[in-house]
Short mmCIF file of C-alpha atoms in Angstrom, two decimals:
data_model
loop_
_atom_site.label_atom_id
_atom_site.label_comp_id
_atom_site.label_asym_id
_atom_site.label_seq_id
_atom_site.Cartn_x
_atom_site.Cartn_y
_atom_site.Cartn_z
CA MET E 1 0.00 0.00 0.00
CA ILE E 2 0.99 3.63 -0.53
CA LYS E 3 0.36 6.05 2.33
CA LEU E 4 -0.91 9.47 1.28
CA LEU E 5 -0.60 12.53 3.52
CA PHE E 6 -2.43 15.85 3.22
CA PHE E 7 -1.20 18.99 4.95
CA ALA E 8 -2.70 22.34 5.89
CA GLN E 9 -5.53 23.45 3.58
CA LEU E 10 -5.27 20.15 1.66
CA SER E 11 -6.10 18.24 4.80
CA GLU E 12 -9.14 20.45 5.40
CA LEU E 13 -10.31 19.93 1.81
CA ALA E 14 -9.74 16.17 2.08
CA GLY E 15 -11.51 15.98 5.43
CA CYS E 16 -8.63 13.83 6.72
CA ASP E 17 -4.87 13.90 7.26
CA SER E 18 -4.09 10.70 5.40
CA THR E 19 -5.43 7.88 3.29
CA GLU E 20 -4.09 4.83 1.47
CA ALA E 21 -3.85 3.69 -2.13
CA GLU E 22 -3.06 0.34 -3.77
CA PHE E 23 0.49 0.06 -5.05
CA GLN E 24 0.96 -0.85 -8.68
CA ASN E 25 4.06 -0.90 -10.88
CA GLY E 26 4.83 2.41 -12.57
CA LEU E 27 2.65 4.40 -10.20
CA THR E 28 3.49 8.13 -9.91
CA PRO E 29 2.22 10.90 -7.59
CA ARG E 30 0.38 12.43 -10.54
CA MET E 31 -1.46 9.15 -11.16
CA LEU E 32 -2.41 9.00 -7.47
CA VAL E 33 -4.23 12.31 -7.84
CA ASP E 34 -6.14 10.94 -10.83
CA GLN E 35 -7.14 7.91 -8.76
CA LEU E 36 -8.32 10.11 -5.88
CA GLU E 37 -10.79 11.79 -8.21
CA SER E 38 -13.43 9.10 -7.69
CA ASP E 39 -13.46 9.21 -3.84
CA MET E 40 -12.37 12.68 -2.83
CA PRO E 41 -13.98 16.15 -3.02
CA ALA E 42 -13.55 17.97 -6.32
CA GLU E 43 -12.07 20.97 -4.45
CA LEU E 44 -9.25 18.77 -3.15
CA ILE E 45 -8.44 17.43 -6.60
CA GLU E 46 -8.42 20.93 -8.02
CA ALA E 47 -6.15 22.12 -5.20
CA LEU E 48 -3.77 19.17 -5.65
CA ARG E 49 -3.37 20.10 -9.31
CA PHE E 50 -2.55 23.70 -8.45
CA ASP E 51 0.95 24.52 -9.74
CA ALA E 52 2.37 25.52 -6.40
CA VAL E 53 1.57 22.22 -4.67
CA MET E 54 4.65 20.05 -4.27
CA VAL E 55 5.08 16.41 -3.46
CA SER E 56 7.46 14.42 -1.29
CA VAL E 57 8.18 10.71 -1.17
CA ASN E 58 9.42 9.24 2.11
CA LYS E 59 10.02 12.77 3.43
CA VAL E 60 12.21 13.83 0.51
CA MET E 61 11.06 16.34 -2.12
CA ALA E 62 10.07 14.46 -5.28
CA GLY E 63 8.71 15.01 -8.79
CA TRP E 64 5.10 14.48 -9.86
CA ASP E 65 6.21 11.89 -12.38
CA ASP E 66 8.69 9.99 -10.21
CA THR E 67 8.01 6.25 -10.05
CA LEU E 68 6.86 5.05 -6.63
CA SER E 69 7.78 1.88 -4.76
CA ALA E 70 5.58 -0.31 -2.58
CA ASP E 71 5.05 1.15 0.91
CA ASP E 72 6.15 4.64 -0.07
CA GLU E 73 4.81 7.56 1.95
CA VAL E 74 3.63 10.27 -0.44
CA ALA E 75 2.83 13.73 0.94
CA PHE E 76 1.06 16.57 -0.85
CA LEU E 77 2.55 19.88 0.26
CA PRO E 78 0.81 23.20 -0.30
CA PRO E 79 3.02 26.33 -0.47
CA PHE E 80 5.02 26.66 2.74
CA SER E 81 4.52 29.46 5.21
CA GLY E 82 6.87 28.93 8.12
CA GLY E 83 8.86 31.57 9.91
CA MET X 1 27.59 23.68 17.04
CA ILE X 2 24.41 23.41 15.02
CA LYS X 3 21.15 23.03 16.93
CA VAL X 4 17.80 22.60 15.20
CA GLU X 5 14.57 22.08 17.12
CA ILE X 6 10.92 21.91 16.05
CA GLN X 7 8.84 22.08 19.20
CA HIS X 8 5.46 23.01 20.68
CA GLY X 9 6.85 24.67 23.79
CA ASP X 10 8.25 28.15 24.08
CA PHE X 11 11.97 28.92 24.03
CA ASP X 12 14.09 31.16 26.26
CA VAL X 13 15.99 33.61 24.05
CA SER X 14 18.46 34.46 26.82
CA ALA X 15 19.34 30.84 27.54
CA GLU X 16 19.72 30.05 23.85
CA TYR X 17 21.85 33.15 23.36
CA ARG X 18 24.17 32.16 26.21
CA ALA X 19 24.47 28.57 24.98
CA LEU X 20 25.32 29.80 21.49
CA CYS X 21 28.01 32.18 22.81
CA ASP X 22 29.49 29.44 24.99
CA SER X 23 29.73 27.13 21.99
CA ALA X 24 31.57 29.74 19.89
CA PRO X 25 34.39 31.24 21.97
CA ASN X 26 36.09 32.78 18.93
CA ALA X 27 33.01 34.53 17.58
CA GLY X 28 33.18 38.28 17.08
CA ALA X 29 29.55 38.70 16.02
CA ILE X 30 26.26 37.24 17.21
CA VAL X 31 23.10 37.90 15.23
CA THR X 32 19.74 36.75 16.54
CA PHE X 33 16.33 36.91 14.92
CA VAL X 34 13.09 36.28 16.78
CA GLY X 35 9.76 36.15 14.97
CA LEU X 36 6.60 36.89 16.98
CA VAL X 37 2.91 36.36 16.27
CA ARG X 38 1.57 39.70 15.09
CA ASP X 39 -1.93 40.84 15.86
CA PHE X 40 -2.74 41.89 12.31
CA TYR X 41 -3.58 39.82 9.24
CA ASP X 42 -0.94 39.27 6.65
CA ASN X 43 -2.83 41.39 4.12
CA PRO X 44 -1.86 45.00 4.93
CA ASP X 45 -5.27 46.31 3.81
CA ASP X 46 -7.03 44.13 6.35
CA GLU X 47 -7.86 46.05 9.50
CA GLU X 48 -9.23 43.12 11.48
CA SER X 49 -6.99 41.66 14.14
CA ILE X 50 -5.85 38.08 14.55
CA ASP X 51 -6.21 36.12 17.75
CA HIS X 52 -3.78 33.29 17.15
CA ILE X 53 -2.04 31.27 14.50
CA GLU X 54 -1.90 27.54 14.01
CA LEU X 55 1.39 26.17 12.79
CA THR X 56 1.36 22.66 11.42
CA HIS X 57 4.31 20.74 10.02
CA TYR X 58 5.46 17.44 8.57
CA ASP X 59 7.07 15.68 11.52
CA GLY X 60 10.49 14.34 10.61
CA MET X 61 10.71 16.03 7.25
CA THR X 62 10.73 19.56 8.72
CA GLU X 63 13.68 18.71 10.96
CA SER X 64 15.73 17.31 8.09
CA LEU X 65 14.89 20.24 5.79
CA CYS X 66 15.91 22.69 8.53
CA GLN X 67 19.18 20.83 9.10
CA GLN X 68 19.76 21.02 5.36
CA ILE X 69 19.06 24.76 5.25
CA VAL X 70 21.46 25.42 8.13
CA GLY X 71 24.04 23.16 6.48
CA GLU X 72 23.79 25.13 3.24
CA ALA X 73 24.15 28.38 5.13
CA HIS X 74 27.23 26.98 6.87
CA ALA X 75 28.80 25.92 3.58
CA GLN X 76 28.30 29.43 2.28
CA TYR X 77 29.16 31.51 5.34
CA GLN X 78 31.37 29.29 7.58
CA PHE X 79 29.85 30.54 10.82
CA ASP X 80 30.98 29.03 14.14
CA SER X 81 27.59 28.07 15.57
CA ALA X 82 23.89 28.36 14.80
CA THR X 83 20.65 27.70 16.65
CA VAL X 84 17.27 27.33 14.96
CA ILE X 85 14.11 26.76 16.97
CA HIS X 86 10.71 26.77 15.26
CA ARG X 87 7.55 26.31 17.25
CA VAL X 88 4.42 24.53 16.00
CA GLY X 89 0.87 24.37 17.32
CA LYS X 90 -1.46 27.13 18.46
CA LEU X 91 0.36 30.39 19.15
CA TYR X 92 -1.32 33.55 20.38
CA SER X 93 -0.64 37.12 19.38
CA GLY X 94 2.68 38.27 20.83
CA GLU X 95 4.07 34.75 21.34
CA GLN X 96 7.46 33.72 19.98
CA ILE X 97 7.39 31.63 16.80
CA VAL X 98 10.96 31.23 15.65
CA LEU X 99 14.52 31.87 16.75
CA VAL X 100 17.52 31.97 14.43
CA ALA X 101 20.84 32.79 16.04
CA VAL X 102 24.26 32.74 14.38
CA ALA X 103 27.71 33.22 15.91
CA SER X 104 30.48 34.06 13.50
CA ARG X 105 33.90 35.66 13.38
CA HIS X 106 32.66 38.46 11.16
CA ARG X 107 29.46 40.43 11.27
CA ASP X 108 28.65 40.37 7.56
CA LYS X 109 28.62 36.56 7.55
CA ALA X 110 26.54 36.40 10.73
CA PHE X 111 23.91 38.72 9.26
CA ALA X 112 23.91 36.97 5.89
CA ALA X 113 23.63 33.49 7.40
CA ALA X 114 20.75 34.50 9.70
CA GLN X 115 18.85 36.03 6.79
CA PHE X 116 19.59 33.08 4.53
CA ILE X 117 18.23 30.68 7.14
CA MET X 118 15.10 32.79 7.80
CA ASP X 119 14.33 33.20 4.11
CA TYR X 120 14.61 29.46 3.55
CA LEU X 121 12.63 28.55 6.67
CA LYS X 122 9.79 30.53 5.13
CA THR X 123 10.03 29.05 1.67
CA ARG X 124 11.60 25.58 1.87
CA ALA X 125 10.52 23.95 5.11
CA THR X 126 7.34 21.89 5.55
CA LEU X 127 5.65 24.41 7.83
CA TRP X 128 2.21 25.89 7.33
CA LYS X 129 0.57 28.77 9.11
CA LYS X 130 -3.13 29.50 9.57
CA GLU X 131 -4.26 32.88 10.86
CA VAL X 132 -7.34 32.76 13.08
CA GLY X 133 -9.07 35.96 14.09
CA SER X 134 -12.10 38.17 14.14
CA ARG X 135 -12.75 37.44 10.47
CA GLY X 136 -12.39 33.67 10.48
CA SER X 137 -9.35 31.64 9.58
CA LYS X 138 -7.05 31.58 6.58
CA TRP X 139 -4.07 29.47 5.52
CA ILE X 140 -1.13 31.62 4.52
CA GLY X 141 0.40 30.70 1.19
CA LEU X 142 3.86 31.48 -0.05
CA LYS X 143 4.12 35.23 -0.26
CA ASP X 144 5.67 36.83 -3.32
CA LYS X 145 8.00 38.88 -1.18
CA ASP X 146 9.24 35.78 0.66
CA ALA X 147 9.79 33.92 -2.60
CA HIS X 148 11.68 36.94 -3.86
CA ALA X 149 13.70 37.17 -0.63
CA ALA X 150 14.71 33.51 -0.89
CA GLU X 151 15.56 33.85 -4.57
CA ARG X 152 18.41 36.24 -3.92
CA TRP X 153 20.48 33.41 -2.41
CA THR X 154 20.38 31.35 -5.58
CA ARG X 155 21.91 33.83 -7.98
CA ALA X 156 25.29 33.46 -9.63
CA PRO X 157 28.11 33.02 -7.07
CA SER X 158 29.48 36.52 -7.60
CA THR X 159 26.29 38.07 -6.29
CA GLN X 160 25.33 35.49 -3.67
CA LYS X 161 26.29 37.71 -0.79
CA PRO X 162 23.64 40.20 0.21
CA ILE X 163 25.13 43.55 -0.64
CA MET O 1 11.46 53.90 21.60
CA ILE O 2 14.99 54.82 20.63
CA LYS O 3 17.72 54.26 23.20
CA VAL O 4 21.35 55.18 22.56
CA GLU O 5 24.07 54.76 25.19
CA ILE O 6 27.82 55.18 25.10
CA GLN O 7 29.17 53.66 28.30
CA HIS O 8 32.18 52.08 29.98
CA GLY O 9 30.24 49.35 31.76
CA ASP O 10 28.98 46.10 30.31
CA PHE O 11 25.39 45.60 29.15
CA ASP O 12 22.95 42.74 29.74
CA VAL O 13 21.70 41.47 26.39
CA SER O 14 18.72 39.70 27.96
CA ALA O 15 17.54 42.76 29.87
CA GLU O 16 17.95 44.99 26.81
CA TYR O 17 16.12 42.45 24.67
CA ARG O 18 13.18 42.31 27.08
CA ALA O 19 13.00 46.10 27.38
CA LEU O 20 13.00 46.41 23.60
CA CYS O 21 10.21 43.84 23.22
CA ASP O 22 8.15 45.54 25.93
CA SER O 23 8.45 48.85 24.14
CA ALA O 24 7.25 47.41 20.82
CA PRO O 25 4.12 45.34 21.44
CA ASN O 26 3.21 45.23 17.74
CA ALA O 27 6.58 44.02 16.53
CA GLY O 28 6.72 40.81 14.53
CA ALA O 29 10.50 40.68 14.22
CA ILE O 30 13.38 41.39 16.60
CA VAL O 31 16.93 41.43 15.27
CA THR O 32 19.86 41.80 17.63
CA PHE O 33 23.53 42.15 16.87
CA VAL O 34 26.25 41.82 19.50
CA GLY O 35 29.89 42.52 18.66
CA LEU O 36 32.55 40.90 20.84
CA VAL O 37 36.28 41.50 21.23
CA ARG O 38 38.02 38.86 19.15
CA ASP O 39 41.31 37.35 20.17
CA PHE O 40 42.95 37.79 16.78
CA TYR O 41 44.32 40.86 15.06
CA ASP O 42 42.29 42.54 12.41
CA ASN O 43 44.77 41.53 9.72
CA PRO O 44 43.82 37.95 8.79
CA ASP O 45 47.47 37.05 8.02
CA ASP O 46 48.54 37.94 11.53
CA GLU O 47 48.76 34.87 13.74
CA GLU O 48 49.52 36.70 16.97
CA SER O 49 46.68 37.09 19.43
CA ILE O 50 45.29 40.24 20.97
CA ASP O 51 44.86 40.75 24.68
CA HIS O 52 42.47 43.68 24.75
CA ILE O 53 41.26 46.67 22.80
CA GLU O 54 41.02 50.28 23.85
CA LEU O 55 38.03 52.18 22.59
CA THR O 56 38.18 55.94 22.80
CA HIS O 57 35.51 58.39 21.65
CA TYR O 58 34.54 62.04 21.44
CA ASP O 59 32.24 62.51 24.41
CA GLY O 60 29.03 64.25 23.39
CA MET O 61 29.65 64.07 19.67
CA THR O 62 29.49 60.26 19.57
CA GLU O 63 26.08 60.26 21.26
CA SER O 64 24.64 62.77 18.81
CA LEU O 65 26.12 60.98 15.77
CA CYS O 66 24.65 57.69 16.99
CA GLN O 67 21.24 59.31 17.53
CA GLN O 68 21.51 60.67 14.00
CA ILE O 69 22.40 57.26 12.55
CA VAL O 70 19.47 55.60 14.32
CA GLY O 71 17.21 58.45 13.19
CA GLU O 72 18.25 57.95 9.57
CA ALA O 73 17.65 54.22 9.88
CA HIS O 74 14.21 54.94 11.31
CA ALA O 75 13.36 57.32 8.46
CA GLN O 76 14.28 54.60 6.01
CA TYR O 77 12.87 51.51 7.72
CA GLN O 78 10.13 52.73 10.11
CA PHE O 79 10.97 50.23 12.82
CA ASP O 80 9.07 50.33 16.11
CA SER O 81 12.01 50.50 18.54
CA ALA O 82 15.79 50.36 18.55
CA THR O 83 18.51 50.07 21.17
CA VAL O 84 22.15 50.94 20.54
CA ILE O 85 24.77 50.52 23.27
CA HIS O 86 28.44 51.04 22.49
CA ARG O 87 31.06 50.52 25.15
CA VAL O 88 34.29 52.51 25.42
CA GLY O 89 37.45 51.97 27.46
CA LYS O 90 39.60 48.88 27.90
CA LEU O 91 37.85 45.71 26.77
CA TYR O 92 39.37 42.25 26.95
CA SER O 93 39.10 39.41 24.47
CA GLY O 94 35.59 37.92 24.58
CA GLU O 95 33.96 41.00 26.14
CA GLN O 96 30.92 42.63 24.60
CA ILE O 97 31.57 45.82 22.62
CA VAL O 98 28.33 46.81 20.98
CA LEU O 99 24.65 45.94 20.92
CA VAL O 100 22.25 46.92 18.16
CA ALA O 101 18.69 45.66 18.53
CA VAL O 102 15.73 46.54 16.32
CA ALA O 103 12.05 45.66 16.73
CA SER O 104 9.92 45.98 13.64
CA ARG O 105 6.70 44.72 12.13
CA HIS O 106 8.53 42.98 9.31
CA ARG O 107 11.73 40.99 9.34
CA ASP O 108 13.32 42.50 6.25
CA LYS O 109 13.18 45.97 7.77
CA ALA O 110 14.49 44.76 11.11
CA PHE O 111 17.48 43.10 9.45
CA ALA O 112 18.13 46.06 7.16
CA ALA O 113 17.91 48.62 9.96
CA ALA O 114 20.25 46.64 12.23
CA GLN O 115 22.81 46.32 9.45
CA PHE O 116 22.45 49.96 8.45
CA ILE O 117 23.10 51.05 12.03
CA MET O 118 26.09 48.71 12.47
CA ASP O 119 27.67 49.78 9.20
CA TYR O 120 27.34 53.43 10.14
CA LEU O 121 28.54 52.93 13.72
CA LYS O 122 31.74 51.60 12.19
CA THR O 123 32.19 54.36 9.64
CA ARG O 124 30.45 57.52 10.86
CA ALA O 125 30.69 57.67 14.64
CA THR O 126 33.60 59.25 16.54
CA LEU O 127 34.86 55.98 17.96
CA TRP O 128 38.42 54.66 17.67
CA LYS O 129 39.77 51.24 18.46
CA LYS O 130 43.30 50.23 19.37
CA GLU O 131 44.28 46.57 19.42
CA VAL O 132 46.80 45.67 22.12
CA GLY O 133 48.43 42.25 22.13
CA SER O 134 51.47 40.10 21.93
CA ARG O 135 52.87 42.20 19.09
CA GLY O 136 52.33 45.65 20.54
CA SER O 137 49.46 48.01 19.91
CA LYS O 138 47.88 49.36 16.76
CA TRP O 139 45.10 51.83 16.01
CA ILE O 140 42.57 50.41 13.60
CA GLY O 141 41.76 52.64 10.65
CA LEU O 142 38.69 52.59 8.49
CA LYS O 143 38.67 49.27 6.73
CA ASP O 144 37.91 49.09 3.03
CA LYS O 145 35.28 46.45 3.61
CA ASP O 146 33.51 48.60 6.21
CA ALA O 147 33.60 51.63 3.94
CA HIS O 148 32.17 49.46 1.19
CA ALA O 149 29.51 48.04 3.53
CA ALA O 150 28.41 51.53 4.54
CA GLU O 151 28.41 52.74 0.95
CA ARG O 152 25.58 50.41 -0.06
CA TRP O 153 23.08 52.47 1.97
CA THR O 154 23.74 55.61 -0.02
CA ARG O 155 22.87 54.37 -3.47
CA ALA O 156 19.86 55.43 -5.51
CA PRO O 157 16.55 54.83 -3.62
CA SER O 158 15.55 51.87 -5.75
CA THR O 159 18.54 49.86 -4.57
CA GLN O 160 18.75 51.09 -1.02
CA LYS O 161 17.46 47.88 0.44
CA PRO O 162 20.08 45.20 0.90
CA ILE O 163 19.19 42.56 -1.65
CA MET B 1 40.75 81.19 21.99
CA ILE B 2 40.11 78.15 19.84
CA LYS B 3 40.24 74.78 21.56
CA LEU B 4 41.90 72.00 19.53
CA LEU B 5 41.27 68.31 20.25
CA PHE B 6 43.30 65.33 19.03
CA PHE B 7 41.89 61.82 19.07
CA ALA B 8 43.31 58.29 18.91
CA GLN B 9 46.64 58.10 17.04
CA LEU B 10 46.62 61.88 16.57
CA SER B 11 46.64 62.35 20.32
CA GLU B 12 49.59 59.96 20.64
CA LEU B 13 51.48 61.84 17.92
CA ALA B 14 50.66 65.19 19.53
CA GLY B 15 51.64 63.96 22.98
CA CYS B 16 48.46 65.53 24.34
CA ASP B 17 44.67 65.40 23.96
CA SER B 18 44.15 69.09 23.42
CA THR B 19 45.76 72.48 22.98
CA GLU B 20 44.69 76.05 22.27
CA ALA B 21 45.18 78.56 19.48
CA GLU B 22 44.57 82.28 19.17
CA PHE B 23 41.37 83.21 17.37
CA GLN B 24 41.65 85.52 14.37
CA ASN B 25 39.10 86.56 11.77
CA GLY B 26 38.90 84.26 8.77
CA LEU B 27 40.62 81.38 10.57
CA THR B 28 39.94 77.88 9.15
CA PRO B 29 40.84 74.38 10.38
CA ARG B 30 43.35 74.09 7.55
CA MET B 31 45.09 77.28 8.72
CA LEU B 32 45.21 75.88 12.27
CA VAL B 33 47.25 72.94 11.04
CA ASP B 34 49.69 75.32 9.34
CA GLN B 35 50.05 77.22 12.61
CA LEU B 36 50.68 74.01 14.56
CA GLU B 37 53.69 73.28 12.37
CA SER B 38 55.99 75.46 14.49
CA ASP B 39 55.20 73.82 17.87
CA MET B 40 54.11 70.27 17.16
CA PRO B 41 55.91 67.10 15.95
CA ALA B 42 56.27 66.76 12.18
CA GLU B 43 54.60 63.33 12.33
CA LEU B 44 51.46 64.93 13.73
CA ILE B 45 51.35 67.59 11.02
CA GLU B 46 51.82 64.95 8.34
CA ALA B 47 49.06 62.82 9.88
CA LEU B 48 46.69 65.80 10.14
CA ARG B 49 47.14 66.44 6.41
CA PHE B 50 46.33 62.83 5.56
CA ASP B 51 43.27 62.74 3.32
CA ALA B 52 41.19 60.52 5.57
CA VAL B 53 41.43 62.81 8.61
CA MET B 54 38.23 64.79 9.16
CA VAL B 55 37.45 67.81 11.23
CA SER B 56 34.55 68.84 13.44
CA VAL B 57 33.63 72.23 14.84
CA ASN B 58 31.65 72.30 18.09
CA LYS B 59 30.96 68.56 17.73
CA VAL B 60 29.51 68.84 14.22
CA MET B 61 31.33 67.57 11.13
CA ALA B 62 32.86 70.50 9.28
CA GLY B 63 34.97 71.35 6.24
CA TRP B 64 38.71 72.12 6.30
CA ASP B 65 38.03 75.55 4.84
CA ASP B 66 35.04 76.51 7.00
CA THR B 67 35.47 79.83 8.78
CA LEU B 68 35.78 79.52 12.55
CA SER B 69 34.30 81.72 15.28
CA ALA B 70 35.86 82.77 18.58
CA ASP B 71 35.71 80.00 21.22
CA ASP B 72 35.04 77.25 18.71
CA GLU B 73 36.06 73.71 19.64
CA VAL B 74 37.88 72.13 16.68
CA ALA B 75 38.56 68.39 16.71
CA PHE B 76 40.81 66.45 14.36
CA LEU B 77 39.30 63.04 13.71
CA PRO B 78 41.28 60.12 12.27
CA PRO B 79 39.34 57.43 10.38
CA PHE B 80 36.70 55.92 12.66
CA SER B 81 36.82 52.33 13.83
CA GLY B 82 33.84 51.75 16.12
CA GLY B 83 31.64 48.68 16.18
#
């Protein structure tokens, strides 16, 4: 399984902090968003596709088209606002 | 010494300042930055006041990104010691949010490193801030001016120093 | 609040920090700079160590020049409060020389104002430093890098901010 | 009388912190240095004529050719090194 994490406004739009997805060969973060479309609110999907949203895999910044491995932790990261 | 902490609890600026000085006996310059929760919304045209902020973060990833930011600053400015403490959770107006302190032989490097670290904490660390106040709550996105501030550190080497 | 002191005695960074914060309840950013006596000569090729420095000044004129410097910084950066304390007399290696602390709504202005004040304290205030150590004593003149650092604040308005 | 002050290395070269000079109409700081030439060490005079040395009158920065008034306090200021 792949673990998906939502932060900040994405977590509010999702109505949860995390969910899971089936692993399959060749899976990418971008494909995960497409898969979420059936279960998750349209506002979340729209927000996830917003340019400024970034993605990490196992707590390291990653690309939307990087290939995932089984048991990866994928996090969707809206624009940061620390400090 | 490099110290990086992400924590809910408050920090004692004086104690952190003393510990930093003690760890850097050859330093000639100590620069500290403390960020506080302001009582006004981020939008300067907004006259409503905020009650508190909520800072959320990605546990584990934030720490390693902050270590990385401080490491990059060290590679560029060779300071003696640095302390970074960033709080998370619910913080009320006037409370301390973040401390960045740098001890260095020379003042220009201490100032530059502290600013470098602050700019990157705002733009490259998995921290998110929600303002909650008289007019409801709002997640703060990356501000243009912060993106611009962080950008200056990535120019060609000849202009990397803030002049 | 603007506080400027030229004094022989030491200062307490923590107490000054707290007083500054108390005087600026709307501040979102506090930047402090502390300069310490280093144990090496100003010339980086010199491997001898210094024992102490002697800081002399023009009583009365130094205070008014420092007030003027802080006033110019305020005109440019509209900070809420600032504290400047510069010691004079005989100061040993490791002792505190100078404190510049600025409280402001925004961090970029706090950093810029603190740097502006430090650069001008080094180049425009009637203060003179003599290094005394294993290789005798030497008055420190205006350093090229300090003159250059101070120069950046006098450029055309569009580039006055340190970028 | 005009009061003259020497600071830092200038005071060491002069062997004193201050001295006095007669006031006369049209007197300038530059003329004061010329007058000092008869009484003071040559090294001091040379140092006072060094480009980087500045002058103040009554604790305000002044020009070398500013006209002085009776009882002015003139200070010779070597390059600053505070901070």
